[in-house]
Short mmCIF file of C-alpha atoms in Angstrom, two decimals:
data_model
loop_
_atom_site.label_atom_id
_atom_site.label_comp_id
_atom_site.label_asym_id
_atom_site.label_seq_id
_atom_site.Cartn_x
_atom_site.Cartn_y
_atom_site.Cartn_z
CA UNK A 965 0.00 -0.01 0.01
CA UNK A 966 1.44 3.37 -1.00
CA UNK A 967 1.54 6.28 1.45
CA UNK A 968 -0.34 9.02 -0.39
CA UNK A 969 -2.33 11.02 2.20
CA UNK A 970 -0.70 12.74 5.19
CA UNK A 971 -1.95 14.89 8.04
CA UNK A 972 0.61 17.47 9.24
CA UNK A 973 0.02 18.80 12.77
CA UNK A 974 2.23 21.74 13.80
CA UNK A 975 1.53 25.17 15.21
CA UNK A 976 4.44 26.75 13.32
CA UNK A 977 3.74 28.07 9.84
CA UNK A 978 7.38 27.72 8.89
CA UNK A 979 7.55 24.08 9.94
CA UNK A 980 4.28 23.25 8.18
CA UNK A 981 5.41 24.97 5.01
CA UNK A 982 8.83 23.27 4.93
CA UNK A 983 7.56 19.73 5.62
CA UNK A 984 4.56 20.08 3.31
CA UNK A 985 6.85 20.98 0.42
CA UNK A 986 8.96 17.89 1.04
CA UNK A 987 5.87 15.67 1.15
CA UNK A 988 4.30 17.24 -1.95
CA UNK A 989 7.57 16.66 -3.84
CA UNK A 990 6.89 12.94 -3.29
CA UNK A 991 3.39 13.27 -4.87
CA UNK A 992 1.56 13.15 -1.52
CA UNK A 993 -1.66 14.90 -0.59
CA UNK A 994 -1.10 16.96 2.55
CA UNK A 995 -3.72 18.21 5.03
CA UNK A 996 -2.58 20.56 7.77
CA UNK A 997 -3.72 21.45 11.26
CA UNK A 998 -2.37 24.25 13.46
CA UNK A 999 -3.04 22.49 16.77
CA UNK A 1000 -3.68 19.07 18.28
CA UNK A 1001 -7.31 19.96 18.97
CA UNK A 1002 -7.85 20.88 15.32
CA UNK A 1003 -6.19 17.62 14.25
CA UNK A 1004 -8.53 15.55 16.45
CA UNK A 1005 -11.53 17.39 14.99
CA UNK A 1006 -10.31 16.69 11.46
CA UNK A 1007 -9.87 12.99 12.24
CA UNK A 1008 -13.46 12.84 13.51
CA UNK A 1009 -14.96 14.63 10.53
CA UNK A 1010 -12.85 13.55 7.55
CA UNK A 1011 -11.40 10.48 5.93
CA UNK A 1012 -8.42 9.17 7.85
CA UNK A 1013 -4.94 9.81 6.42
CA UNK A 1014 -2.29 7.16 5.75
CA UNK A 1015 0.16 8.78 8.20
CA UNK A 1016 0.17 11.62 10.77
CA UNK A 1017 3.17 13.89 11.30
CA UNK A 1018 2.75 15.17 14.87
CA UNK A 1019 4.75 18.04 16.37
CA UNK A 1020 6.11 17.38 19.86
CA UNK A 1021 5.68 20.72 21.63
CA UNK A 1022 2.52 22.71 20.97
CA UNK A 1023 0.47 25.12 23.11
CA UNK A 1024 -2.57 23.53 24.71
CA UNK A 1025 -2.54 19.80 23.97
CA UNK A 1026 0.99 18.77 23.06
CA UNK A 1027 2.05 16.03 20.66
CA UNK A 1028 2.34 13.34 23.32
CA UNK A 1029 -1.18 13.97 24.59
CA UNK A 1030 -2.57 14.09 21.06
CA UNK A 1031 -0.86 10.80 20.21
CA UNK A 1032 -2.35 9.12 23.28
CA UNK A 1033 -5.79 10.46 22.37
CA UNK A 1034 -5.48 9.13 18.81
CA UNK A 1035 -4.19 5.74 19.94
CA UNK A 1036 -6.91 5.54 22.60
CA UNK A 1037 -9.64 5.91 19.96
CA UNK A 1038 -10.37 2.54 18.25
CA UNK A 1039 -11.30 4.38 14.99
CA UNK A 1040 -7.91 6.08 14.72
CA UNK A 1041 -5.61 3.74 16.67
CA UNK A 1042 -4.29 2.07 13.50
CA UNK A 1043 -3.00 5.30 11.92
CA UNK A 1044 0.82 5.43 12.15
CA UNK A 1045 2.13 8.57 13.86
CA UNK A 1046 5.57 10.09 13.24
CA UNK A 1047 6.67 12.47 15.99
CA UNK A 1048 8.49 15.61 14.79
CA UNK A 1049 10.86 16.87 17.47
CA UNK A 1050 14.31 18.32 17.99
CA UNK A 1051 15.11 15.83 20.77
CA UNK A 1052 17.55 13.17 19.67
CA UNK A 1053 18.06 11.15 22.84
CA UNK A 1054 17.49 7.40 22.75
CA UNK A 1055 15.48 7.56 25.97
CA UNK A 1056 12.92 9.91 24.41
CA UNK A 1057 12.71 7.70 21.34
CA UNK A 1058 12.06 4.64 23.52
CA UNK A 1059 9.48 6.51 25.56
CA UNK A 1060 7.74 7.76 22.42
CA UNK A 1061 7.48 4.25 21.01
CA UNK A 1062 5.99 3.08 24.29
CA UNK A 1063 2.96 5.37 23.92
CA UNK A 1064 2.33 4.50 20.26
CA UNK A 1065 4.65 6.63 18.08
CA UNK A 1066 5.80 4.77 14.96
CA UNK A 1067 9.06 6.69 14.53
CA UNK A 1068 10.86 9.95 15.35
CA UNK A 1069 11.54 12.57 12.65
CA UNK A 1070 14.30 14.90 13.85
CA UNK A 1071 14.00 18.62 13.13
CA UNK A 1072 15.11 20.16 10.82
CA UNK A 1073 13.80 17.54 8.43
CA UNK A 1074 16.22 16.07 5.88
CA UNK A 1075 14.76 14.87 2.54
CA UNK A 1076 16.80 11.65 2.49
CA UNK A 1077 15.80 10.68 6.02
CA UNK A 1078 12.14 11.45 5.30
CA UNK A 1079 12.22 9.34 2.12
CA UNK A 1080 13.73 6.33 3.90
CA UNK A 1081 11.20 6.61 6.72
CA UNK A 1082 8.24 6.72 4.30
CA UNK A 1083 9.58 3.73 2.35
CA UNK A 1084 9.97 1.73 5.58
CA UNK A 1085 6.48 2.74 6.68
CA UNK A 1086 4.99 1.64 3.34
CA UNK A 1087 6.78 -1.70 3.66
CA UNK A 1088 5.57 -2.24 7.24
CA UNK A 1089 2.00 -1.32 6.31
CA UNK A 1090 2.07 -3.75 3.36
CA UNK A 1091 3.43 -6.57 5.51
CA UNK A 1092 1.23 -5.74 8.51
CA UNK A 1093 4.30 -5.21 10.70
CA UNK A 1094 3.28 -1.95 12.38
CA UNK A 1095 4.15 -2.05 16.09
CA UNK A 1096 1.31 -1.86 18.58
CA UNK A 1097 1.59 0.62 21.45
CA UNK A 1098 1.62 -1.26 24.80
CA UNK A 1099 -0.91 -0.30 27.45
CA UNK A 1100 0.93 1.40 30.33
CA UNK A 1101 -0.70 2.33 33.60
CA UNK A 1102 0.04 5.90 34.76
CA UNK A 1103 2.61 6.25 37.52
CA UNK A 1104 1.96 8.45 40.60
CA UNK A 1105 4.95 10.66 39.91
CA UNK A 1106 4.02 11.49 36.32
CA UNK A 1107 1.66 13.91 34.67
CA UNK A 1108 -0.50 11.03 33.44
CA UNK A 1109 -1.31 10.17 37.00
CA UNK A 1110 -2.46 13.70 37.70
CA UNK A 1111 -4.63 13.56 34.61
CA UNK A 1112 -6.53 10.59 36.07
CA UNK A 1113 -7.38 12.39 39.33
CA UNK A 1114 -11.22 12.82 39.44
CA UNK A 1115 -12.50 16.33 38.94
CA UNK A 1116 -14.71 16.08 42.05
CA UNK A 1117 -11.96 14.65 44.29
CA UNK A 1118 -11.35 16.40 47.59
CA UNK A 1119 -7.84 17.16 48.67
CA UNK A 1120 -6.73 16.70 52.24
CA UNK A 1121 -3.56 18.28 53.56
CA UNK A 1122 -1.86 15.97 55.97
CA UNK A 1123 1.73 15.56 56.97
CA UNK A 1124 1.03 12.15 58.41
CA UNK A 1125 0.84 8.97 56.39
CA UNK A 1126 -2.60 8.14 55.06
CA UNK A 1127 -2.38 4.68 56.64
CA UNK A 1128 -2.90 6.18 60.14
CA UNK A 1129 -6.18 7.81 59.16
CA UNK A 1130 -7.24 4.59 57.48
CA UNK A 1131 -6.47 2.59 60.62
CA UNK A 1132 -8.55 4.95 62.79
CA UNK A 1133 -11.59 5.09 60.55
CA UNK A 1134 -11.31 1.60 59.21
CA UNK A 1135 -11.76 2.78 55.61
CA UNK A 1136 -11.03 5.77 53.43
CA UNK A 1137 -13.72 8.03 52.06
CA UNK A 1138 -14.33 7.53 48.37
CA UNK A 1139 -13.13 10.34 46.06
CA UNK A 1140 -10.71 11.74 48.63
CA UNK A 1141 -7.08 12.03 47.56
CA UNK A 1142 -4.63 12.71 50.38
CA UNK A 1143 -2.67 15.87 49.62
CA UNK A 1144 0.89 15.39 50.72
CA UNK A 1145 3.81 17.73 50.30
CA UNK A 1146 5.25 15.52 47.57
CA UNK A 1147 1.97 15.63 45.65
CA UNK A 1148 1.80 19.42 45.99
CA UNK A 1149 5.37 19.67 44.74
CA UNK A 1150 4.62 17.37 41.81
CA UNK A 1151 1.47 19.31 40.89
CA UNK A 1152 3.31 22.63 41.08
CA UNK A 1153 6.28 21.37 39.11
CA UNK A 1154 4.05 19.87 36.43
CA UNK A 1155 1.96 23.04 36.15
CA UNK A 1156 4.99 25.30 36.01
CA UNK A 1157 6.75 23.05 33.50
CA UNK A 1158 3.68 22.85 31.29
CA UNK A 1159 3.12 26.57 31.48
CA UNK A 1160 6.75 27.41 30.74
CA UNK A 1161 6.92 24.92 27.85
CA UNK A 1162 3.72 26.25 26.34
CA UNK A 1163 4.82 29.85 26.76
CA UNK A 1164 8.26 29.19 25.29
CA UNK A 1165 6.74 27.30 22.40
CA UNK A 1166 4.29 30.11 21.75
CA UNK A 1167 7.12 32.64 21.76
CA UNK A 1168 9.28 30.51 19.44
CA UNK A 1169 6.37 29.86 17.10
CA UNK A 1170 5.53 33.56 17.05
CA UNK A 1171 9.18 34.39 16.42
CA UNK A 1172 9.43 31.86 13.60
CA UNK A 1173 6.18 33.09 12.08
CA UNK A 1174 7.40 36.70 12.23
CA UNK A 1175 10.70 35.70 10.67
CA UNK A 1176 8.86 33.71 8.01
CA UNK A 1177 6.56 36.64 7.20
CA UNK A 1178 9.49 39.04 7.18
CA UNK A 1179 11.52 36.74 4.95
CA UNK A 1180 8.54 36.30 2.63
CA UNK A 1181 8.06 40.06 2.39
CA UNK A 1182 11.77 40.52 1.77
CA UNK A 1183 11.72 37.88 -0.93
CA UNK A 1184 8.66 39.43 -2.54
CA UNK A 1185 10.25 42.88 -2.46
CA UNK A 1186 13.52 41.49 -3.81
CA UNK A 1187 11.67 39.68 -6.58
CA UNK A 1188 9.69 42.83 -7.41
CA UNK A 1189 12.86 44.94 -7.50
CA UNK A 1190 14.61 42.34 -9.59
CA UNK A 1191 11.73 42.21 -12.05
CA UNK A 1192 11.69 46.03 -12.21
CA UNK A 1193 15.45 46.14 -12.82
CA UNK A 1194 15.21 43.45 -15.49
CA UNK A 1195 12.35 45.26 -17.19
CA UNK A 1196 14.27 48.57 -17.06
CA UNK A 1197 17.39 46.94 -18.50
CA UNK A 1198 15.36 45.23 -21.21
CA UNK A 1199 13.75 48.53 -22.13
CA UNK A 1200 17.15 50.22 -22.24
CA UNK A 1201 18.57 47.47 -24.43
CA UNK A 1202 15.52 47.63 -26.68
CA UNK A 1203 15.86 51.40 -27.08
CA UNK A 1204 19.58 51.08 -27.78
CA UNK A 1205 18.97 48.37 -30.42
CA UNK A 1206 16.21 50.45 -31.99
CA UNK A 1207 18.39 53.54 -32.10
CA UNK A 1208 21.32 51.69 -33.63
CA UNK A 1209 19.02 50.00 -36.10
CA UNK A 1210 17.51 53.34 -37.03
CA UNK A 1211 20.97 54.86 -37.58
CA UNK A 1212 22.03 51.87 -39.63
CA UNK A 1213 18.84 52.01 -41.66
CA UNK A 1214 19.33 55.71 -42.37
CA UNK A 1215 22.95 55.11 -43.38
CA UNK A 1216 22.05 52.25 -45.70
CA UNK A 1217 19.22 54.28 -47.24
CA UNK A 1218 21.59 57.21 -47.84
CA UNK A 1219 24.15 54.93 -49.53
CA UNK A 1220 21.47 53.33 -51.71
CA UNK A 1221 20.07 56.71 -52.74
CA UNK A 1222 23.55 57.98 -53.59
CA UNK A 1223 24.33 54.94 -55.74
CA UNK A 1224 20.97 55.15 -57.50
CA UNK A 1225 21.51 58.85 -58.17
CA UNK A 1226 24.90 58.13 -59.72
CA UNK A 1227 23.55 55.34 -61.91
CA UNK A 1228 20.62 57.50 -63.07
CA UNK A 1229 22.97 60.34 -63.92
CA UNK A 1230 25.20 58.01 -65.95
CA UNK A 1231 22.17 56.55 -67.73
CA UNK A 1232 20.82 60.04 -68.51
CA UNK A 1233 24.14 61.14 -69.90
CA UNK A 1234 24.38 58.02 -72.03
CA UNK A 1235 20.84 58.53 -73.35
CA UNK A 1236 21.56 62.16 -74.11
CA UNK A 1237 24.56 61.11 -76.21
CA UNK A 1238 22.66 58.37 -78.04
CA UNK A 1239 19.26 60.09 -78.46
CA UNK A 1240 17.89 60.92 -82.06
CA UNK A 1241 19.32 60.15 -85.58
CA UNK A 1242 22.53 61.76 -86.68
CA UNK A 1243 23.32 62.62 -90.31
CA UNK A 1244 25.39 59.48 -90.61
CA UNK A 1245 22.39 57.44 -89.42
CA UNK A 1246 20.17 59.17 -91.96
CA UNK A 1247 22.63 58.50 -94.79
CA UNK A 1248 22.90 54.86 -93.83
CA UNK A 1249 19.09 54.61 -93.68
CA UNK A 1250 18.75 56.28 -97.15
CA UNK A 1251 21.31 53.91 -98.66
CA UNK A 1252 19.52 50.98 -97.13
CA UNK A 1253 16.14 52.10 -98.50
CA UNK A 1254 17.64 52.70 -101.96
CA UNK A 1255 19.27 49.27 -101.98
CA UNK A 1256 16.02 47.71 -100.92
CA UNK A 1257 14.13 49.56 -103.69
CA UNK A 1258 16.73 48.46 -106.23
CA UNK A 1259 16.45 44.90 -105.12
CA UNK A 1260 12.65 45.10 -105.31
CA UNK A 1261 12.69 46.63 -108.80
CA UNK A 1262 15.06 43.96 -110.15
CA UNK A 1263 12.95 41.29 -108.51
CA UNK A 1264 9.69 42.57 -110.07
CA UNK A 1265 11.31 42.92 -113.48
CA UNK A 1266 12.58 39.39 -113.30
CA UNK A 1267 9.14 38.15 -112.27
CA UNK A 1268 7.55 40.13 -115.16
CA UNK A 1269 9.96 38.70 -117.76
CA UNK A 1270 9.37 35.19 -116.53
CA UNK A 1271 5.59 35.76 -116.62
CA UNK A 1272 5.74 37.05 -120.23
CA UNK A 1273 7.87 34.13 -121.34
CA UNK A 1274 5.51 31.68 -119.67
CA UNK A 1275 2.52 33.45 -121.31
CA UNK A 1276 4.14 33.12 -124.78
CA UNK A 1277 4.80 29.49 -124.22
CA UNK A 1278 1.27 28.93 -123.04
CA UNK A 1279 -0.13 30.85 -126.07
CA UNK A 1280 2.03 28.90 -128.43
CA UNK A 1281 1.06 25.61 -126.90
CA UNK A 1282 -2.59 26.63 -126.88
CA UNK A 1283 -2.44 27.75 -130.52
CA UNK A 1284 -0.77 24.51 -131.58
CA UNK A 1285 -3.36 22.53 -129.68
CA UNK A 1286 -6.19 24.50 -131.30
CA UNK A 1287 -4.64 24.16 -134.73
CA UNK A 1288 -4.19 20.45 -134.31
CA UNK A 1289 -7.75 20.05 -133.18
CA UNK A 1290 -8.93 22.19 -136.08
CA UNK A 1291 -6.97 20.12 -138.52
CA UNK A 1292 -8.36 16.97 -137.05
CA UNK A 1293 -11.83 18.38 -137.19
CA UNK A 1294 -11.28 19.55 -140.72
CA UNK A 1295 -10.06 16.16 -141.82
CA UNK A 1296 -13.07 14.58 -140.22
CA UNK A 1297 -15.45 17.06 -141.76
CA UNK A 1298 -13.70 16.74 -145.11
CA UNK A 1299 -14.56 13.21 -145.22
CA UNK A 1300 -18.20 13.82 -144.45
CA UNK A 1301 -18.88 17.33 -145.72
CA UNK A 1302 -18.10 19.54 -148.62
CA UNK A 1303 -14.95 21.58 -149.13
CA UNK A 1304 -16.80 24.83 -148.42
CA UNK A 1305 -17.49 23.96 -144.89
CA UNK A 1306 -13.91 22.92 -144.44
CA UNK A 1307 -12.73 26.32 -145.78
CA UNK A 1308 -15.05 28.20 -143.44
CA UNK A 1309 -13.93 26.17 -140.40
CA UNK A 1310 -10.33 26.66 -141.31
CA UNK A 1311 -10.80 30.39 -141.66
CA UNK A 1312 -12.56 30.59 -138.35
CA UNK A 1313 -9.85 28.67 -136.63
CA UNK A 1314 -7.16 30.86 -138.06
CA UNK A 1315 -9.15 33.94 -137.03
CA UNK A 1316 -9.53 32.73 -133.46
CA UNK A 1317 -5.84 31.89 -133.37
CA UNK A 1318 -4.96 35.37 -134.62
CA UNK A 1319 -7.21 37.03 -132.08
CA UNK A 1320 -5.70 35.03 -129.24
CA UNK A 1321 -2.22 35.95 -130.27
CA UNK A 1322 -3.18 39.59 -130.50
CA UNK A 1323 -4.89 39.52 -127.04
CA UNK A 1324 -1.92 37.94 -125.37
CA UNK A 1325 0.45 40.36 -126.98
CA UNK A 1326 -1.65 43.32 -125.75
CA UNK A 1327 -1.85 41.86 -122.20
CA UNK A 1328 1.85 41.37 -121.65
CA UNK A 1329 3.03 44.10 -123.97
#
């Protein structure tokens, strides 16, 4: 079974904060109480935790009394309790185990020691090896004995031994506790010790809380000043970069404009020298046009001569074809008709031939 839920009981804010951070770093859910009375109320009203970290010295009910109350309740007796104290003596450790404490966690808490203790606790819980607190009867010279004195008991001051009064009366009155000088001294010592311990613990807790609050305020102020300084430095660096970038941009723009102006001036000068047609250009253009016209005239004359020659050849071939056809027709008609018709056809053919020759000569002449 993993140890996941813890109840931290301590009246010091500093101690609660430090130990809670160590427990939360181990993925544990931490509930906190500022006093033993508050812890007992939480145990009665909420789900029980897997382990309780109990401070030793607290105002009001201290850690020992709270542990005895928890172990005396059957509903909470099985919850392992780790006592947090600055005492390192073996006698205190033995005494704490006798009234039900699982282990002692020495202040200030070390992460390695806390981790080993939690691993051992998880192993003991899994194996069912948690030690049981033995039942111890209160002794007359201890505070526990005084706690069991009835509230309605009457105190008798007597310097003599209580056995003498018992022998005279035969029996003691119920609810009457003989008040001897030793008992008075024990009650006074216990009351003074408890009052002094509670007062000292209250003063130390108040001092630690004031130091914690002061340190927290100092850290917050330091963090605020640091953030302000960082922001101021970032703003200064940003302004410096912007200024240098602006100067560089202006310088680059000036260089580019200067180079462009020079190139435009050179181009303008070159265009001014090469603009328009000079007399040499005009003469060259006139010679070119003349040569082109000459070439065109020779070309058209050549085409015209070739066309005339082809027309003559076509006329001659056409005339020969017509004459041949006429002769053939005449021969055919001669055989079937009279010589008059042949003469007329021949004359017509010759006339058509003459007209064709004359037309062609006038067309290409």
